[in-house]
Coordinates of C-alpha atoms in Angstrom, one line a residue:
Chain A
X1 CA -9.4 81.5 21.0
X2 CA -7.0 81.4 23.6
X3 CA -6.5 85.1 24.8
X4 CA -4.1 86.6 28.3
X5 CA -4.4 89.7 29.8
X6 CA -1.1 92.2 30.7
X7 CA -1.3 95.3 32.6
X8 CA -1.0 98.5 30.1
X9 CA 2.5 99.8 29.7
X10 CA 2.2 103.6 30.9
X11 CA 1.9 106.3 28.2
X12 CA 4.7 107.9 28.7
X13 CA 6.8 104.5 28.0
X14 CA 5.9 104.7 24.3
X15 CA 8.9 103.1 23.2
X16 CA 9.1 100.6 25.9
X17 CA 5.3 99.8 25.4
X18 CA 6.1 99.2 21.8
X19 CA 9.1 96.6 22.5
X20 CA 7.2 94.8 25.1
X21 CA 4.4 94.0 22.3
X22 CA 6.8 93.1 19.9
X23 CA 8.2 90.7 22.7
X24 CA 4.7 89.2 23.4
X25 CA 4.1 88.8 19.4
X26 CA 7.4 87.2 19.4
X27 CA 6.3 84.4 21.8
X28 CA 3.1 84.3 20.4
X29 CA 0.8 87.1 22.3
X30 CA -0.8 89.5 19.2
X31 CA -1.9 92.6 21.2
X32 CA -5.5 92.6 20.2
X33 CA -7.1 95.1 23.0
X34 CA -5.6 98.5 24.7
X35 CA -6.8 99.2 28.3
X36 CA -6.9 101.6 30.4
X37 CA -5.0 99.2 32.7
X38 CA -5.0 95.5 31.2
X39 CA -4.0 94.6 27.8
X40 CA -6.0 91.8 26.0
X41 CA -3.6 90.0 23.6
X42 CA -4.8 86.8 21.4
X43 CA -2.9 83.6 20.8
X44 CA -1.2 83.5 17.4
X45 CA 1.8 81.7 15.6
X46 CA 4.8 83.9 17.1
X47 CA 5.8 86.7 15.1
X48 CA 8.5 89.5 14.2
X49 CA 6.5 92.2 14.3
X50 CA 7.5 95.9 15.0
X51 CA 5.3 98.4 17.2
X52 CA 4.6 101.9 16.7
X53 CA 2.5 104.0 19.6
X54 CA 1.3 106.9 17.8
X55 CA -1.2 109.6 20.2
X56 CA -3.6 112.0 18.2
X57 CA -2.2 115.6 19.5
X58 CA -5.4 117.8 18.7
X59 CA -7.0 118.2 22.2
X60 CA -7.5 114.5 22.4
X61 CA -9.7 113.7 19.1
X62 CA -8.9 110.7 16.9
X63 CA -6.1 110.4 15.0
X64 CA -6.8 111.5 11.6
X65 CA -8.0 109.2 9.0
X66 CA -5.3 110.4 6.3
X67 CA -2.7 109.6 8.8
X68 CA -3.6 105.9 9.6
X69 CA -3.8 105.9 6.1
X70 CA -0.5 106.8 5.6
X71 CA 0.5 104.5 7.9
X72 CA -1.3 101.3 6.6
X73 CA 0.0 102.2 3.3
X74 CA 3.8 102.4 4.7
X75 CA 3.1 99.2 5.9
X76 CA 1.6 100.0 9.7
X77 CA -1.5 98.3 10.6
X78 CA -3.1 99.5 12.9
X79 CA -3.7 96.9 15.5
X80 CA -5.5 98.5 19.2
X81 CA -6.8 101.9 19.9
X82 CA -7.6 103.5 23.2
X83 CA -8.4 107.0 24.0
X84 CA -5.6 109.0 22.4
X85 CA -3.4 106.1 22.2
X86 CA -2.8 104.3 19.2
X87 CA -0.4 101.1 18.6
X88 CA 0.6 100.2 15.2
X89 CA 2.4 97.3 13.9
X90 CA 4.2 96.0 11.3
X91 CA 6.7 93.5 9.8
X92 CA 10.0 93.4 10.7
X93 CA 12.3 94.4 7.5
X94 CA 14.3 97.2 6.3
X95 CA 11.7 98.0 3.8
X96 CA 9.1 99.5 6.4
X97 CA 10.3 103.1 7.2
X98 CA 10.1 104.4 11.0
X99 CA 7.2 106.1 11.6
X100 CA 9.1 109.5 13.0
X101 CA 12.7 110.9 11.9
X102 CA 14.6 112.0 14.8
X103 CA 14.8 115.5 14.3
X104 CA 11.1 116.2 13.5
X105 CA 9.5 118.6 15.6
X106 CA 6.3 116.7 15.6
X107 CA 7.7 114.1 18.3
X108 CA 8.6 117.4 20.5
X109 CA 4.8 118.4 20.0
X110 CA 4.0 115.0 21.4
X111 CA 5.5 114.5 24.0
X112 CA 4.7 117.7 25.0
X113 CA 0.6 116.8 24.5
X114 CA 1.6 113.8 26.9
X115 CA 3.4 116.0 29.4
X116 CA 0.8 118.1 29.4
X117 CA -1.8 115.0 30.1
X118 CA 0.4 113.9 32.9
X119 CA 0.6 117.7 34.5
X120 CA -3.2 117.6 34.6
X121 CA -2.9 114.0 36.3
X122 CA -1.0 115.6 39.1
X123 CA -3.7 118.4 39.3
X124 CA -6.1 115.9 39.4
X125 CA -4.1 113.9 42.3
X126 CA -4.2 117.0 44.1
X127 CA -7.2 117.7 44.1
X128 CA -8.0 114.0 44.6
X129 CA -6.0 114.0 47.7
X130 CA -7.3 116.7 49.3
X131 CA -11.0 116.1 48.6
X132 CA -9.8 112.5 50.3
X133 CA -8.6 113.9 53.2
X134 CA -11.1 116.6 54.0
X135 CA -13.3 113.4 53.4
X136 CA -11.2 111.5 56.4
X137 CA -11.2 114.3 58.6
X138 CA -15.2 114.7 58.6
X139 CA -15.2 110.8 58.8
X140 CA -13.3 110.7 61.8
X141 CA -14.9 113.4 63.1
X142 CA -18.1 111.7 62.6
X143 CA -17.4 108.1 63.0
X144 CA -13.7 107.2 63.8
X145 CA -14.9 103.1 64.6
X146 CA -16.4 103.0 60.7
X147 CA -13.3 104.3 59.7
X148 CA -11.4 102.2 61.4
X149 CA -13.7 99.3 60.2
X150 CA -12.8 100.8 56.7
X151 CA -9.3 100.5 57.3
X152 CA -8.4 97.4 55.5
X153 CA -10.0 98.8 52.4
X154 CA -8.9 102.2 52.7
X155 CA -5.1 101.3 53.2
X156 CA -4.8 99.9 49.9
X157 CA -7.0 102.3 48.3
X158 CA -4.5 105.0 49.5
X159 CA -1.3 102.8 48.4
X160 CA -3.1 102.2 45.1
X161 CA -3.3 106.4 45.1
X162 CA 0.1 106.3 45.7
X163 CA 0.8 104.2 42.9
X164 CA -0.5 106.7 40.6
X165 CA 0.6 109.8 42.1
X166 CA 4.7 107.6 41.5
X167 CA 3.5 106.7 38.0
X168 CA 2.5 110.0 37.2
X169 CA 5.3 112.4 38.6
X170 CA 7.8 109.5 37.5
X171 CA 6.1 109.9 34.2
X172 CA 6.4 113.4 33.8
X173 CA 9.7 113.6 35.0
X174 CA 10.8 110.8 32.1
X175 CA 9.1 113.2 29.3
X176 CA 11.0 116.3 30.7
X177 CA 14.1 113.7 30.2
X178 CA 13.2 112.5 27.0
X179 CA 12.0 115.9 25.8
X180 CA 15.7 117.2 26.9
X181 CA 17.2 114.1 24.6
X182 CA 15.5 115.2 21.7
X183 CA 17.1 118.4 21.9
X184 CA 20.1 116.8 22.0
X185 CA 19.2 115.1 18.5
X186 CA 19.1 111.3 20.5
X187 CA 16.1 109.0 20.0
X188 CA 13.8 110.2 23.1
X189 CA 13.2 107.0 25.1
X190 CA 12.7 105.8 28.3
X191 CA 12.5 102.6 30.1
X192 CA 10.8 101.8 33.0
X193 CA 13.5 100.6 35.5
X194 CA 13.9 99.4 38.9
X195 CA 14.0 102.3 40.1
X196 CA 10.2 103.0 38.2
X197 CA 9.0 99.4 39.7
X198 CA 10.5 98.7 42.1
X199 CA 7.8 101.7 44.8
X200 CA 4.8 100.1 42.5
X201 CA 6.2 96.7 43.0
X202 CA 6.3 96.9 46.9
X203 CA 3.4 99.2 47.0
X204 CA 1.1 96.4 44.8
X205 CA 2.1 93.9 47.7
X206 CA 1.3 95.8 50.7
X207 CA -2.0 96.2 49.4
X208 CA -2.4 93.3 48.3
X209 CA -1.6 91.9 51.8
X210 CA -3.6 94.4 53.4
X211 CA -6.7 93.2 51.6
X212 CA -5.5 89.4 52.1
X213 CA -4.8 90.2 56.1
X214 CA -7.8 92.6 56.8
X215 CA -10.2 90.6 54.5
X216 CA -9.4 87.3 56.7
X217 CA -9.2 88.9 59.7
X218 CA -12.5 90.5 59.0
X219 CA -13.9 87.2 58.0
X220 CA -12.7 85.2 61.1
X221 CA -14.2 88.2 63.5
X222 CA -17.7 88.3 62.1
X223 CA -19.9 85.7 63.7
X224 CA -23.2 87.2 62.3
X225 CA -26.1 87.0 64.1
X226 CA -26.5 85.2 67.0
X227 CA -29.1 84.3 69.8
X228 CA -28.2 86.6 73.0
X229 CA -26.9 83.8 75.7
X230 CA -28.2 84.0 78.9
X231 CA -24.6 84.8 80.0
X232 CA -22.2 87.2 79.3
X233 CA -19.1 86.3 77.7
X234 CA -17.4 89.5 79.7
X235 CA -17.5 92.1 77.6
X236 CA -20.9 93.0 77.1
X237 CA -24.2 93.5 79.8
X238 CA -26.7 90.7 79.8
X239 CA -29.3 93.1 81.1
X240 CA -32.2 90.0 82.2
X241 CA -29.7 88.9 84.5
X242 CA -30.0 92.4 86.7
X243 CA -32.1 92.6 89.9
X244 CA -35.9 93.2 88.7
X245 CA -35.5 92.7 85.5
X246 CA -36.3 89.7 83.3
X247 CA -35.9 88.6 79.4
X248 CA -38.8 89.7 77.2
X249 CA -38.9 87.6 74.0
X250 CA -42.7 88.8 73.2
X251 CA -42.4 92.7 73.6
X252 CA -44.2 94.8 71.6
X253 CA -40.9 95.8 70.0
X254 CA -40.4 92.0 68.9
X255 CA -42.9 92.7 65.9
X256 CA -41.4 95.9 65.2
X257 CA -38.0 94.6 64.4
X258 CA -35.5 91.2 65.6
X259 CA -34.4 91.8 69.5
X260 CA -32.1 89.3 71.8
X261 CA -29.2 88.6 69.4
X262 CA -25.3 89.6 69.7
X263 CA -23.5 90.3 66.9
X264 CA -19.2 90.1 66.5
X265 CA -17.1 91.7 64.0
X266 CA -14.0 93.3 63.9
X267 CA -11.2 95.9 62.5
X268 CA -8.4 94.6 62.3
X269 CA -5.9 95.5 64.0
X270 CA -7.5 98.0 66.0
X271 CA -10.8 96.6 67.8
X272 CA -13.3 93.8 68.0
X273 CA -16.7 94.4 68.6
X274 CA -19.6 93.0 69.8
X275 CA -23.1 94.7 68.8
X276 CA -26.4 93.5 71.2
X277 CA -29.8 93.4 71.4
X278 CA -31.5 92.7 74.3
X279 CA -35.7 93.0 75.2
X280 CA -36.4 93.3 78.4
X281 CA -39.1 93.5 81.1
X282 CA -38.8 95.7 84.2
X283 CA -42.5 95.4 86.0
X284 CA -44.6 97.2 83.1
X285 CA -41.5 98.8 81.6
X286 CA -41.1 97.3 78.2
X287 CA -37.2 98.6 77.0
X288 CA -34.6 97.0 74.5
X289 CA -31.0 97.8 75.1
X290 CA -28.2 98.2 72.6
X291 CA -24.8 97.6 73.3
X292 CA -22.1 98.2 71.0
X293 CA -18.7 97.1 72.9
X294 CA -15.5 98.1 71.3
X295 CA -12.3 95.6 72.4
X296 CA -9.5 98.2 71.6
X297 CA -6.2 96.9 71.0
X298 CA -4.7 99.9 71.9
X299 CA -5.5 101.8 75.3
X300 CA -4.9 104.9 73.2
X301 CA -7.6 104.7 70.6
X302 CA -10.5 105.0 74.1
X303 CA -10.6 108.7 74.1
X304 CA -10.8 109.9 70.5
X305 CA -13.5 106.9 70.2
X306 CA -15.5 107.5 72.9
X307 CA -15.2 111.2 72.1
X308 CA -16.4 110.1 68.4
X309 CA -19.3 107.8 69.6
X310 CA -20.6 110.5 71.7
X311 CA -20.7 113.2 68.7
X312 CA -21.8 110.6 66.3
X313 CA -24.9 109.5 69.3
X314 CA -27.9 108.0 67.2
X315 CA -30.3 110.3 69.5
X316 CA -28.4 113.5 71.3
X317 CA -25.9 116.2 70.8
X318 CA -22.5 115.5 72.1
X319 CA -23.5 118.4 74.7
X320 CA -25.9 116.6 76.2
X321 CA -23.8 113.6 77.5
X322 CA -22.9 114.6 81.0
X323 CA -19.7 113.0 82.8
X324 CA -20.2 111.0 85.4
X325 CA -17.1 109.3 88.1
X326 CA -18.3 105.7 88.5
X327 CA -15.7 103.3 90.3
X328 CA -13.8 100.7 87.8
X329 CA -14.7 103.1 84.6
X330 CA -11.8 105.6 83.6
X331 CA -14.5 107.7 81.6
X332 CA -18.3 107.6 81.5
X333 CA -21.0 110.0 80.0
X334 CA -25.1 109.4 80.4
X335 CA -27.9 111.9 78.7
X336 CA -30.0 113.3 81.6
X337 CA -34.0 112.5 80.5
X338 CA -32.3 110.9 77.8
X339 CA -31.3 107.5 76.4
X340 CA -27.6 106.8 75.8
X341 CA -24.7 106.2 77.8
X342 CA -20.8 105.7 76.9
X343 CA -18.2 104.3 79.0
X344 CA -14.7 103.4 78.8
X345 CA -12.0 101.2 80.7
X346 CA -9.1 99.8 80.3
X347 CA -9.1 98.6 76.2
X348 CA -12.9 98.4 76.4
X349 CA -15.3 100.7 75.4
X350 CA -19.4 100.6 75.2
X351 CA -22.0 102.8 73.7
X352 CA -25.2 101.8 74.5
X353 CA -28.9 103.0 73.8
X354 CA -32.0 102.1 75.6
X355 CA -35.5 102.5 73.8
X356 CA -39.2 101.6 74.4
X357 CA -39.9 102.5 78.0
X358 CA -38.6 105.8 77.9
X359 CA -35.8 105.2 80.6
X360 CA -34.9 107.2 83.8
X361 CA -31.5 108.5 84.5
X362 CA -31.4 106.0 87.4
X363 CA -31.6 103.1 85.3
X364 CA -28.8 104.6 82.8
X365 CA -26.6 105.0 85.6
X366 CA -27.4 101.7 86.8
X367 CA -25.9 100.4 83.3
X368 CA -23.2 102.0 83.8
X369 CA -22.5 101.4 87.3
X370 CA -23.2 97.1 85.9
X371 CA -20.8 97.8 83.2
X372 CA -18.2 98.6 85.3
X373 CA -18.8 95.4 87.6
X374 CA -18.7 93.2 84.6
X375 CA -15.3 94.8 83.6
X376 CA -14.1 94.2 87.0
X377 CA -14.6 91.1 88.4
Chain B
X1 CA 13.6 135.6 4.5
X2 CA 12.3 132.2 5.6
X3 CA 14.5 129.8 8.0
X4 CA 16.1 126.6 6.4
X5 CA 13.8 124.1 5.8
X6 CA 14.4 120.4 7.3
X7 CA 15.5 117.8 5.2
X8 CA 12.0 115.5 4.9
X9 CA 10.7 119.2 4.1
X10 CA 12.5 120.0 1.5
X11 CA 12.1 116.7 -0.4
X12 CA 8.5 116.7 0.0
X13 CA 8.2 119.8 -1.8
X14 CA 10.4 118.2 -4.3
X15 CA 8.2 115.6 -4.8
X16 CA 5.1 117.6 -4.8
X17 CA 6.0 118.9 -7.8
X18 CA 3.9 117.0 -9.5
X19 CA 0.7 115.9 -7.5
X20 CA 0.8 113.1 -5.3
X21 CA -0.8 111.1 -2.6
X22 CA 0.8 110.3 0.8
X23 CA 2.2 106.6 -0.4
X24 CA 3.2 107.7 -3.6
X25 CA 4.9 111.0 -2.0
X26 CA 7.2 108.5 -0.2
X27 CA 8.6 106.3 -3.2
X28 CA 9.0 109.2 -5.0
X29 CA 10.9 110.8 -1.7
X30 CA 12.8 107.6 -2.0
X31 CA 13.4 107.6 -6.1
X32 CA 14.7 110.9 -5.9
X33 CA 17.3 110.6 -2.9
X34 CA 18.5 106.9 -4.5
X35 CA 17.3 105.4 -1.3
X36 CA 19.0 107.8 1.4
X37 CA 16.1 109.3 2.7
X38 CA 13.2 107.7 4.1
X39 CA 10.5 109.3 5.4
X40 CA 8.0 107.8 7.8
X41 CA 3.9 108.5 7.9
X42 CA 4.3 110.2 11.2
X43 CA 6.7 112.8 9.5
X44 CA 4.9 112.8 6.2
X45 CA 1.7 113.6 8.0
X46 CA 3.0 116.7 10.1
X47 CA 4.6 118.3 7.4
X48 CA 1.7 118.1 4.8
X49 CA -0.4 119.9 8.1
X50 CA 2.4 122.3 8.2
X51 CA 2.8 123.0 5.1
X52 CA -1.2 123.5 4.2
X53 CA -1.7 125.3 7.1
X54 CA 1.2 127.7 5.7
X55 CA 0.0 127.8 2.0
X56 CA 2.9 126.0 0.4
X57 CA 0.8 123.2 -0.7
X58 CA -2.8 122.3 -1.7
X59 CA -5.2 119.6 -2.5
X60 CA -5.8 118.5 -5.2
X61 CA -8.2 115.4 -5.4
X62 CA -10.1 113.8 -1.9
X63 CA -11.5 110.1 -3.5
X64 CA -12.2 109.7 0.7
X65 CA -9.8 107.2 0.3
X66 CA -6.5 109.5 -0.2
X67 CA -6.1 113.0 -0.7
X68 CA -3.7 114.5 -3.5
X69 CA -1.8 117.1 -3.0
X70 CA 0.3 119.5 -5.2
X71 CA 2.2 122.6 -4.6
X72 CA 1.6 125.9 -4.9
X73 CA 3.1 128.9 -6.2
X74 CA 4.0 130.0 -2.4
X75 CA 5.5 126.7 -1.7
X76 CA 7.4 126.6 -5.4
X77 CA 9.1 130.1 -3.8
X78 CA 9.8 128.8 -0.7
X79 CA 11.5 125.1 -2.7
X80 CA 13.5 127.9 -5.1
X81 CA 14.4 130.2 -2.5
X82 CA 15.5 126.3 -0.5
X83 CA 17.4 124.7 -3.6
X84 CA 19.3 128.4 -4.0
X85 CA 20.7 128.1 -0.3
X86 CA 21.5 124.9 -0.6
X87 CA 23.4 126.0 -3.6
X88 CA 25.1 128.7 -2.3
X89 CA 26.4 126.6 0.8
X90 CA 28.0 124.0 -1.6
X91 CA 29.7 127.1 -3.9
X92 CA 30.8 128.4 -0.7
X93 CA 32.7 125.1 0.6
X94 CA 33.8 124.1 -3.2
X95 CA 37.3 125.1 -2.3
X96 CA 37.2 122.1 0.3
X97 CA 37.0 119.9 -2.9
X98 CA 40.1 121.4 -4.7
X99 CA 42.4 121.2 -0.8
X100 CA 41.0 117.6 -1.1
X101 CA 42.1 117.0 -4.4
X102 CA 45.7 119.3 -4.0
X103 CA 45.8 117.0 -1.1
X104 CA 45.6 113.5 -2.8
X105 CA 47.9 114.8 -5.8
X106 CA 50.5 115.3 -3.1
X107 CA 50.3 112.3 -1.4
X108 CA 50.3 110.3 -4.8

């Protein structure tokens, strides 16, 4: 059986839900499934059918068994049922009496019951929000390049936040208005207009073309792993090539885990990276190097993320890094006895870590001082 | 004194007076108006909740299937104490009737 899938009409849009499944039965479409944000709708002969959406008031348990009764006996089937939403229809004709008279007090009570469900969505939204961005203010203090690497996720998972924080307020402004109508003894509807669609409209697209733009660009800049060249591209320190020291393909370390590859990935738009891995042999002095170089695209972004690398270091405190003036780097850090080092120029960036042979300062600040050669030629 | 009742309330007391089920509540609702007043389930179902919550009716018969209800004494007070309003507002706008009729004599 042929079925199609439409996104669920908001709850508050009761009466424009209901006309936009008459319109689908009309050309064919027999709502057979409610969502909580697709509706699943079976091929049929088109019909004139009339829709009803009825909710169950009484702290969100099913609607009572008399009523549908009632209902199926006045000629309302019920067709779908999710949650506290239920969608009845029937035949088009005279004969089949509305579901609700104007002036009962019982559509008051329910669109009060769905005010009050949409005032708890904006509690929740707040609370959501702020939970969100105590969560992005640890992150960056903690790692501002994953969160940067996040970015083409998180961009549309914020603008689909948005999307339900409009849909909600919007929502609970149209039940004050339709609330305020029934008062007036008018039929309490709303429509979702332009002015409803048009935020979610242009909000659906940006995300959409963040994930399109970020995914590719994501794709395009990860390489995966590759075999280290005996060559740097630039960016990053081959360390064999340095006086007194040469590759080592067989260190002890080589059993222990995958040494002498480079890795490239990116975050769009703020940064490519390159991530190495080099064994080397100094003498006796067994050591493998990491590198992980950050292209910035911005000169701006080097100080907060060479501030974060050094208080998210894999081994010391963000105390222990010590500043040190090296010609051709506008900012560099090493840990004394210890084995990291950060440096930035320019748009580049490098956090690097040296293990195995536990390394002296001099050959940290020999990095560094290597570094800043290879970034200027 | 108890406020005036709506219109769908009213009539379903009327129709209660003899014991009925939902369905039948609502052709008999319609029998009894000559077709002007239709009342839906949604409507039907709030005020028999209303109305057994407040004592005015009862049921009578649960088959699982559909429940009967009837009223009670309480509810045949409130219906009297309804009908005698009602009556009261149309003695007091009868005169409306005679103008109307003064009216038409004068015209003819």
């Amino acid at each position: 059986m042929k079925r199609t899938w439409r996104k669920t009409p908001p709850q508050w849009a009761m009466a424009d839900a209901a006309a936009y499944y008459a319109a689908m039965a009309a050309k064919g479409w027999i709502l057979e499934k409610v969502g909580i944000h697709w509706d699943r709708y079976r091929r049929a002969e088109p019909q004139q059918l009339q829709f009803w959406v009825e909710l169950s008031l009484d702290g969100g348990a099913e609607l009572p068994e008399e009523q549908i009764q009632l209902y199926d006996e006045s000629g309302w089937t019920l067709m779908a049922q999710k949650g506290q939403m239920y969608v009845f229809a029937a035949q088009l004709s005279a004969q089949t009496p509305e579901p609700y008279a104007v002036d009962d007090p019982q559509q008051d009570r329910m669109l009060r019951c769905v005010q009050r469900n949409y005032r708890n969505g904006i509690i929740s939204i707040v609370v959501m929000l702020l939970l969100a961005g105590a969560w992005v203010v640890t992150v960056h203090r903690a790692s501002l390049p994953k969160l940067l690497m996040g970015c083409w996720l998180l961009i549309p998972w914020l603008l689909w936040i948005l999307c339900s924080v409009w849909d909600t307020v919007y929502g609970f402004g149209a039940l004050t208005r339709m609330r305020a109508k029934l008062k007036r003894g008018e039929r309490p509807e709303a429509k979702r207009r332009l002015g409803y669609r048009l935020p979610l409209r242009v909000m659906s697209v940006l995300a959409a073309l963040c994930l399109l733009i970020g995914g590719a660009a994501w794709i395009s800049a990860w390489r995966g792993r590759e075999p280290l060249p005996a060559q740097s591209n630039g960016d990053y320190l081959i360390v064999s090539q340095l006086s007194g020291q040469r590759r080592d393909e067989k260190s002890v370390y080589a059993g222990m885990f995958e040494v002498n590859y480079v890795e490239q990935a990116g975050a769009f738009p703020f940064y490519r990276a390159y991530q190495t891995c080099e064994g080397t042999k100094e003498g006796e002095k067994e050591r493998v190097i990491f590198q992980d170089v950050y292209i910035l695209r911005w000169h701006g972004l080097a100080g907060a993320m060479a501030d974060s690398l050094r208080n998210n270091g894999m081994f010391a405190k963000a105390e222990a890094y010590v500043p040190v003036e090296i010609d051709g780097l506008d900012q560099a850090w090493y840990v004394p006895g210890g084995m990291e080092y950060v440096a930035a120029a320019g748009n580049r960036l490098v956090y690097g870590t040296v293990t195995g042979t536990r390394p002296d300062d001099a050959f940290l600040l020999t990095l560094l001082r290597e570094t800043a050669k290879l970034w200027n030629p | 004194m108890t406020a005036p009742m709506t219109e769908a309330m009213y009539y379903v007391l009327l129709a209660l007076v003899r014991p009925a089920h939902g369905y039948a509540m609502m052709q008999q609702i319609r029998r009894l108006s000559r077709q002007r007043v239709i009342i839906g389930p949604g409507t039907l179902y709030g005020i028999l909740s209303r109305m057994r919550a407040d004592g005015w009716i009862s049921m009578e018969e649960d088959d699982g299937r559909r429940k009967t209800y009837a009223i009670t004494q309480q509810g045949r007070e409130a219906l009297l104490a309804e009908y005698r309003r009602l009556q009261s507002q149309l003695a007091d706008g009868a005169f409306l009737m005679e103008e109307d009729e003064n009216h038409e004599t004068d015209m003819a």
